[in-house]
Short mmCIF file of C-alpha atoms in Angstrom, two decimals:
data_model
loop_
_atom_site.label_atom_id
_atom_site.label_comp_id
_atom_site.label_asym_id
_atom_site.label_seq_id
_atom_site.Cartn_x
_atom_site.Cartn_y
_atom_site.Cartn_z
CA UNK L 1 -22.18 14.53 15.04
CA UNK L 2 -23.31 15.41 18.64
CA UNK L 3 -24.03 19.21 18.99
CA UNK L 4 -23.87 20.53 23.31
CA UNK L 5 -25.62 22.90 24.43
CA UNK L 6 -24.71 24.19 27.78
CA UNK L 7 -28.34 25.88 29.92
CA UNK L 8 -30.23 23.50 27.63
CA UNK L 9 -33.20 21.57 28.84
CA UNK L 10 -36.53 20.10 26.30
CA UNK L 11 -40.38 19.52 26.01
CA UNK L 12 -40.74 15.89 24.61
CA UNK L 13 -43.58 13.00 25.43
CA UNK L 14 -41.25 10.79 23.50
CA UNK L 15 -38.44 9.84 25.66
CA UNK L 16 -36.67 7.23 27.77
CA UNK L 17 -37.01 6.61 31.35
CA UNK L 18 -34.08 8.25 32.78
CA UNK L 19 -31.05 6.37 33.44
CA UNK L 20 -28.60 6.59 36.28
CA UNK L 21 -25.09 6.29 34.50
CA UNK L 22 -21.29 7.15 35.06
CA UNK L 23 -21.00 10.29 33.37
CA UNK L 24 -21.72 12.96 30.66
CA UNK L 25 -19.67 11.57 28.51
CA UNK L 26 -21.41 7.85 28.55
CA UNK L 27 -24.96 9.30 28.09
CA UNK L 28 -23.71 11.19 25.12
CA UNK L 29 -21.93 7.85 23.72
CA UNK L 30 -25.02 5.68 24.15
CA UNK L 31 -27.15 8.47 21.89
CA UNK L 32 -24.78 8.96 19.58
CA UNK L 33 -24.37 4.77 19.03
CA UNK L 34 -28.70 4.33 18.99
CA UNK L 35 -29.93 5.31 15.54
CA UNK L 36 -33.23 5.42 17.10
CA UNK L 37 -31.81 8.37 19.68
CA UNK L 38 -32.18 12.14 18.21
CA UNK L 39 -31.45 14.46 21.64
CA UNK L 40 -29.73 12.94 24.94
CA UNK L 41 -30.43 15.43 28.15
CA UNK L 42 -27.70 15.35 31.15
CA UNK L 43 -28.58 16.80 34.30
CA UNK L 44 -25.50 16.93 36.36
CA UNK L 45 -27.06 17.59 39.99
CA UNK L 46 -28.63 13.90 40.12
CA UNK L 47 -26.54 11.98 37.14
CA UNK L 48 -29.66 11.61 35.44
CA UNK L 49 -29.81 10.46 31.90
CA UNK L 50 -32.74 10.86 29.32
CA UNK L 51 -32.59 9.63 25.41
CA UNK L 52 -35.25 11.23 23.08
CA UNK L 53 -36.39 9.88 19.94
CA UNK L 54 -37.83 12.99 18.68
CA UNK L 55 -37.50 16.51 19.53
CA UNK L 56 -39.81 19.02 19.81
CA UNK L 57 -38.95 21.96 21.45
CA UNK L 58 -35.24 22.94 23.46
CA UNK L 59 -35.83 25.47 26.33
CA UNK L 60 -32.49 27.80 26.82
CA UNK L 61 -31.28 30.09 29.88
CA UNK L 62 -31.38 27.63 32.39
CA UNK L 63 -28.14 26.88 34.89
CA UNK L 64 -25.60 26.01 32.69
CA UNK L 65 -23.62 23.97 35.48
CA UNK L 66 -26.44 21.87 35.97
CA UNK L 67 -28.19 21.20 32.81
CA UNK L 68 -27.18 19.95 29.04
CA UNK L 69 -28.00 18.71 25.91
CA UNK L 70 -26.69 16.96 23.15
CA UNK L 71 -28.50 17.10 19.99
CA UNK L 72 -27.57 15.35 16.77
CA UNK L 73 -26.77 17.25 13.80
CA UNK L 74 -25.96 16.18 9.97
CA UNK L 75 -22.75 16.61 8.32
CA UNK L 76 -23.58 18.94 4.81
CA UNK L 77 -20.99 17.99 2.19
CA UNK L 78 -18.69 20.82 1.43
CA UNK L 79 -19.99 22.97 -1.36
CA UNK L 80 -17.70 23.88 -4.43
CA UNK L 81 -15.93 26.95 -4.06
CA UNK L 82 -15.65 29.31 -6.52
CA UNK L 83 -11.95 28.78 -7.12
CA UNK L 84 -12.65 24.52 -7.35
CA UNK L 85 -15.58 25.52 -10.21
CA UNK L 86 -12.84 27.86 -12.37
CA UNK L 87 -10.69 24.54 -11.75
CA UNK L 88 -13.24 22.41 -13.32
CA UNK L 89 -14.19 24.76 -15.94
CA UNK L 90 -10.05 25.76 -16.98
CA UNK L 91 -9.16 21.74 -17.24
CA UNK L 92 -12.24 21.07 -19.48
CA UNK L 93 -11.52 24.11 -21.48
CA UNK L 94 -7.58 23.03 -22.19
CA UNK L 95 -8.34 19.03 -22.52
CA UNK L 96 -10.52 20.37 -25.47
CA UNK L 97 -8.03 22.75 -26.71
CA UNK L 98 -5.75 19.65 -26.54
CA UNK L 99 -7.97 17.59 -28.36
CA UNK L 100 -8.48 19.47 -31.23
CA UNK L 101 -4.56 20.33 -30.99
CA UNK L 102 -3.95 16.62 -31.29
CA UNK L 103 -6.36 16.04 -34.13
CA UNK L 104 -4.92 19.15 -36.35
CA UNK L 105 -0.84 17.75 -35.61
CA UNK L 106 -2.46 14.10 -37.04
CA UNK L 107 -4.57 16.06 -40.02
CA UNK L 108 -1.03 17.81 -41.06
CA UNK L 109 0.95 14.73 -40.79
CA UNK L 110 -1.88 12.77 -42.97
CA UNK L 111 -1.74 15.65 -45.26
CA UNK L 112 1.93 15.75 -45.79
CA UNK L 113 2.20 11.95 -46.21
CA UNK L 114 -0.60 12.05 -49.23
CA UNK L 115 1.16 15.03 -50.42
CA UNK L 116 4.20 13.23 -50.71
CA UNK L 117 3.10 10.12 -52.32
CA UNK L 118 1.07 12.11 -54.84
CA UNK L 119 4.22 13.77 -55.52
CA UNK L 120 6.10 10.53 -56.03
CA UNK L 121 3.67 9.10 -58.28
CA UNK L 122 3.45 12.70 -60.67
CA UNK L 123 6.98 11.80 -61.23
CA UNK L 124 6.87 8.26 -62.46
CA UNK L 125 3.46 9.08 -64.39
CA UNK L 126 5.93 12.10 -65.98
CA UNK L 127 9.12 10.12 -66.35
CA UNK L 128 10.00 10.15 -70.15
CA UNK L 129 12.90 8.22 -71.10
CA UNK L 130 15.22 10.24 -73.04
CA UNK L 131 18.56 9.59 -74.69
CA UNK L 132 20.15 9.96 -72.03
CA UNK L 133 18.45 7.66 -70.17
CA UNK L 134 18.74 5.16 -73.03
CA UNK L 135 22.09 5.32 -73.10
CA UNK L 136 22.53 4.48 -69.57
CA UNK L 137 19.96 1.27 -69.67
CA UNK L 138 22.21 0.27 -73.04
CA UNK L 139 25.23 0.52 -70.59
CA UNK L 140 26.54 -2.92 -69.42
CA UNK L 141 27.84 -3.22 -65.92
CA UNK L 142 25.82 -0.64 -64.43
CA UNK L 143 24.73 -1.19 -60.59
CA UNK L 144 21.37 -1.24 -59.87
CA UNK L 145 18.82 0.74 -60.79
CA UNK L 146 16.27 2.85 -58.70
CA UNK L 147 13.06 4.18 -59.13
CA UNK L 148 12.32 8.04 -57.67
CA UNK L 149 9.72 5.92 -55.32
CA UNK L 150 13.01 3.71 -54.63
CA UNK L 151 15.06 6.29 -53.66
CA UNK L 152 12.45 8.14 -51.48
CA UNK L 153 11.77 5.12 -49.18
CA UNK L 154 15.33 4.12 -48.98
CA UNK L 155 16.14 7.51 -47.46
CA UNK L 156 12.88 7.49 -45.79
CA UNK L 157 11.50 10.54 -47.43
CA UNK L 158 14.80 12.46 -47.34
CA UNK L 159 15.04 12.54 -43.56
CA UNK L 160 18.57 13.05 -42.61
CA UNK L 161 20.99 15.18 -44.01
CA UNK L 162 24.34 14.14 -43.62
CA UNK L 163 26.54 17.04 -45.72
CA UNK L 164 26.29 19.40 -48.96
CA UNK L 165 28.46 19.44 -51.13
CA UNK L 166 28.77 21.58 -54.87
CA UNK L 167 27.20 19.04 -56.44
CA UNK L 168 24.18 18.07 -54.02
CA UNK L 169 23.24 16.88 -50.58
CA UNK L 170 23.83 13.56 -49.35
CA UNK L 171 21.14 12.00 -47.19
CA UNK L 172 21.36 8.85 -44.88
CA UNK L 173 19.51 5.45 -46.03
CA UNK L 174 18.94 1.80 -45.46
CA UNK L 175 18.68 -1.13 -48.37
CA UNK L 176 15.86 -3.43 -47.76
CA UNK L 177 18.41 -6.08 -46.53
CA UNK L 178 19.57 -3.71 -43.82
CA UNK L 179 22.79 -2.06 -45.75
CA UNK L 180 23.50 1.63 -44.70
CA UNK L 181 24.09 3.49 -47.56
CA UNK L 182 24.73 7.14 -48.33
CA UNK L 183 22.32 8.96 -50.65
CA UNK L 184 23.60 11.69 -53.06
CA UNK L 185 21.06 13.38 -54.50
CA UNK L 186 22.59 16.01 -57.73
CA UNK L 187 21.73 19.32 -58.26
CA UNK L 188 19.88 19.71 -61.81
CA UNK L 189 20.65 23.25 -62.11
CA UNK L 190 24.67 22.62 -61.76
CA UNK L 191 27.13 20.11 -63.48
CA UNK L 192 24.69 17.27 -62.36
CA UNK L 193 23.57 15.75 -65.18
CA UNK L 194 27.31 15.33 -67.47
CA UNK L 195 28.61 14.14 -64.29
CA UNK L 196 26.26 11.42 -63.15
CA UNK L 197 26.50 10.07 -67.00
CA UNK L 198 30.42 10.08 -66.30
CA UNK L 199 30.44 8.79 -62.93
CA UNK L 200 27.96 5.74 -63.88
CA UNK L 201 29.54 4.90 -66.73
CA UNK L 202 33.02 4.57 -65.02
CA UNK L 203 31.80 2.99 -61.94
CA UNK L 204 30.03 0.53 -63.96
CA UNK L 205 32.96 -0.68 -65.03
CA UNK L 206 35.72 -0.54 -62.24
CA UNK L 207 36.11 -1.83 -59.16
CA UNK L 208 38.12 -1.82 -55.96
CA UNK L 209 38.89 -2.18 -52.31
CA UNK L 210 39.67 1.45 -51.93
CA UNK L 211 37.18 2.90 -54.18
CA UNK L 212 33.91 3.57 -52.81
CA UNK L 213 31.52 1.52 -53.79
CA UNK L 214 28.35 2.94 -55.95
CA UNK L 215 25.46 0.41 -54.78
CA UNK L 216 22.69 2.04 -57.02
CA UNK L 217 21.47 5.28 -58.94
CA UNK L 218 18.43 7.05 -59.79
CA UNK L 219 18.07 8.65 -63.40
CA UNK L 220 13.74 9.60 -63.79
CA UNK L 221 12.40 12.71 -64.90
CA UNK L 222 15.37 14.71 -64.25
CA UNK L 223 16.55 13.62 -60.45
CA UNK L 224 19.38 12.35 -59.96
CA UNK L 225 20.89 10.18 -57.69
CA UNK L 226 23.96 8.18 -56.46
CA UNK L 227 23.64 5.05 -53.31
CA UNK L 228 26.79 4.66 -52.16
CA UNK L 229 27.82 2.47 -48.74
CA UNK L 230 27.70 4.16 -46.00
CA UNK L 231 31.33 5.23 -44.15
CA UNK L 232 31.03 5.34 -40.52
CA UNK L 233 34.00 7.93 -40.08
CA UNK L 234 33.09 10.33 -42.29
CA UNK L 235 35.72 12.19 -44.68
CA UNK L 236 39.76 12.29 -44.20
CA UNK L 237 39.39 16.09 -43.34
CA UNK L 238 37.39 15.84 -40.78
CA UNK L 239 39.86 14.08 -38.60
CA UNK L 240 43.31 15.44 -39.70
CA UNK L 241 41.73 19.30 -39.25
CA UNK L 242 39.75 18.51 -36.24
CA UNK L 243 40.42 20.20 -32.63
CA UNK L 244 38.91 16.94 -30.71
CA UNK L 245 41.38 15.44 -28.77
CA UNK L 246 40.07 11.96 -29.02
CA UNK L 247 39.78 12.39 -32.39
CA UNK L 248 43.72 13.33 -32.87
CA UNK L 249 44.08 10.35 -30.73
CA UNK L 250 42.66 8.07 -32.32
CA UNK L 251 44.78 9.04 -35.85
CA UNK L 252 47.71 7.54 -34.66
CA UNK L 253 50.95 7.21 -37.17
CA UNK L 254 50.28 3.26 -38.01
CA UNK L 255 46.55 4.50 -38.50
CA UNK L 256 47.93 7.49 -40.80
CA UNK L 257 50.10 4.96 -42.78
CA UNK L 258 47.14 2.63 -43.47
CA UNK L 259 45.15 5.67 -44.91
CA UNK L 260 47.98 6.99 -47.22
CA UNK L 261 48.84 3.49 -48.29
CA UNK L 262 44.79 3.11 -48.83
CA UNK L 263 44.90 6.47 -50.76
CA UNK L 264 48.05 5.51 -52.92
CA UNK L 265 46.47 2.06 -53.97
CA UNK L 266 43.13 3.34 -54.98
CA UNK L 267 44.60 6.14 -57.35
CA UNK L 268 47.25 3.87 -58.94
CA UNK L 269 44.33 1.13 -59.62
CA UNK L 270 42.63 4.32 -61.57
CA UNK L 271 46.15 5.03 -63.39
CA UNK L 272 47.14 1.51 -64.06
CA UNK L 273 44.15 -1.05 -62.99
CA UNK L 274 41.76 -0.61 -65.43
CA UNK L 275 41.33 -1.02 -69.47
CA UNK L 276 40.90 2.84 -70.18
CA UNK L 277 43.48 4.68 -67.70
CA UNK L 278 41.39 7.04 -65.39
CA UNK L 279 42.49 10.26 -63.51
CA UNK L 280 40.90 11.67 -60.24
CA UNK L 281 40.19 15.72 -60.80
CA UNK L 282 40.11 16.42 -58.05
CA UNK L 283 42.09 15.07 -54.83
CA UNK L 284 41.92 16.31 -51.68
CA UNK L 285 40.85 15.19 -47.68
CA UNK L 286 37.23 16.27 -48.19
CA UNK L 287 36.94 13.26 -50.93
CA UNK L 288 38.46 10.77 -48.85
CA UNK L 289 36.21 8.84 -46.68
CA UNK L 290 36.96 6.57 -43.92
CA UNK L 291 35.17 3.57 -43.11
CA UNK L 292 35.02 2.37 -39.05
CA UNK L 293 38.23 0.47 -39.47
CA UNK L 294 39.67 3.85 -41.11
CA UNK L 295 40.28 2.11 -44.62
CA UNK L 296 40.85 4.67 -47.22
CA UNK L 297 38.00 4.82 -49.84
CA UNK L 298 37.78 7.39 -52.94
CA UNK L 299 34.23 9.12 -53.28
CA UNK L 300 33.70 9.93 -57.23
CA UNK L 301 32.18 12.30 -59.06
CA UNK L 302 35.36 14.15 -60.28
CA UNK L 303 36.56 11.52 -62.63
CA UNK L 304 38.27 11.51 -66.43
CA UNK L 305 39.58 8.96 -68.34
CA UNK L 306 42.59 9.68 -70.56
#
């Protein structure tokens, strides 16, 4: 960078003979391109140009329309501010913050996942087999059979609810071979135990297009649970009593007569279909579930044989 200085003359014994050129403008150029060049000296009266390689002294308050001088300066880099320091300082402070954030979220989920499996395996070290359960591995025809452990991956760790009902709560789940299925887990402190022995018993023993079908159950240290398949559209009363037009839409009469008809065959195969005749306690929309082709399908747990 070229610094002027209007009035300006020097004292040097280092310097260049002085050269005759164009203007003020080329004897500044041809310093500030020569490495070797530290001051360059104008004097306008007689176009005269010197270069100096070193300088030693500047001498000020002469005619500024006649003499001037361009010195070479260095560029400092800018210091930080204050402001660019608290910055600095507020980014390291919250990328630390974040890091430790980070490694607490990963500690808790660690945590929980040990806590879990230590959980799972107090229950199969624990699992006694009473009468009850006995009975049910004495029972021929029984689906298959899950362990607690099982059931928990299958549901992957009880994840998603998809309804509550007065027995339990039914959770969404996958079969190793890709099968949606339903997961109803019983509640202990209710009817749950007399009815899973009922409903496994019966559904171990019947089956039928418009029943729904009972893929597995769970019977270990007192948890109980039913895997059922999976139906896509939910239960019967969730379409005749909903306000969504597309919904209502969708029901149209033929579909209405293929659920009743669907409804109507599953309860007379109960009545009539089987060796022991079976009633349904309790009928209504809510126990009615629709698969995506809206094919009728009785849920259980409300069954009696005559």
């Amino acid at each position: 960078m070229m610094l002027k200085l209007d009035g300006v003359s020097y004292v040097a014994n280092d310097y260049t003979p002085a050269l005759s050129l164009s203007s003020e403008e080329k004897c500044k150029q041809d310093c500030e391109h020569n490495c070797s060049f530290r001051l360059a000296f104008w004097r306008k009266d007689q176009n005269a140009c010197h270069h100096m390689y070193e300088v030693w002294s500047l001498r000020g308050g002469l005619n500024q329309s006649v003499f001037v001088t361009y010195v070479k300066v260095g560029i400092s880099p800018p210091r930080e501010t204050t402001s660019r320091k608290t910055v600095i300082i507020v980014a390291s402070v919250l990328s630390s913050l974040g890091i430790v954030f980070i490694l607490g979220v990963v500690f808790i989920i660690v945590l929980c996942q040990v806590y879990r499996r230590l959980s799972i395996d107090k229950v199969e070290e624990e699992d006694d087999h009473d009468d009850e359960d006995v009975l049910l591995d004495a029972t021929e025809g029984l689906p298959a059979r899950f362990t607690y452990r099982d059931v928990h991956d299958i549901s992957k760790g009880f994840e998603r609810q998809l309804g509550k009902g007065g027995f339990g709560v039914v959770y969404a789940g996958q079969l190793l071979d890709g099968t949606l299925v339903a997961v109803k887990k019983l509640d202990s402190f209710n009817q749950g135990n007399k009815e899973f022995k009922a409903e496994v018993a019966i559904m171990g023993g019947i089956s039928h297009y418009n029943l729904l079908r009972l893929r597995g159950f769970c019977a270990q240290k007192g948890y109980r649970f039913l895997v059922y398949d999976y139906m896509g559209n939910g239960s019967l009363d969730q379409w005749l009593f909903s306000d969504d037009a597309h919904r209502k839409a969708q029901l149209t009469w033929r579909v209405r007569c293929k659920i009743a008809l669907g409804i109507a065959q599953g309860i007379a195969y109960l009545h009539n279909g089987t060796r022991e005749r079976i009633t349904h306690l309790d009928i209504k929309p809510q126990n009615i579930l629709l698969d995506r082709n809206y094919e009728a399908k009785w849920q259980t747990l409300a069954y009696q044989d005559f």
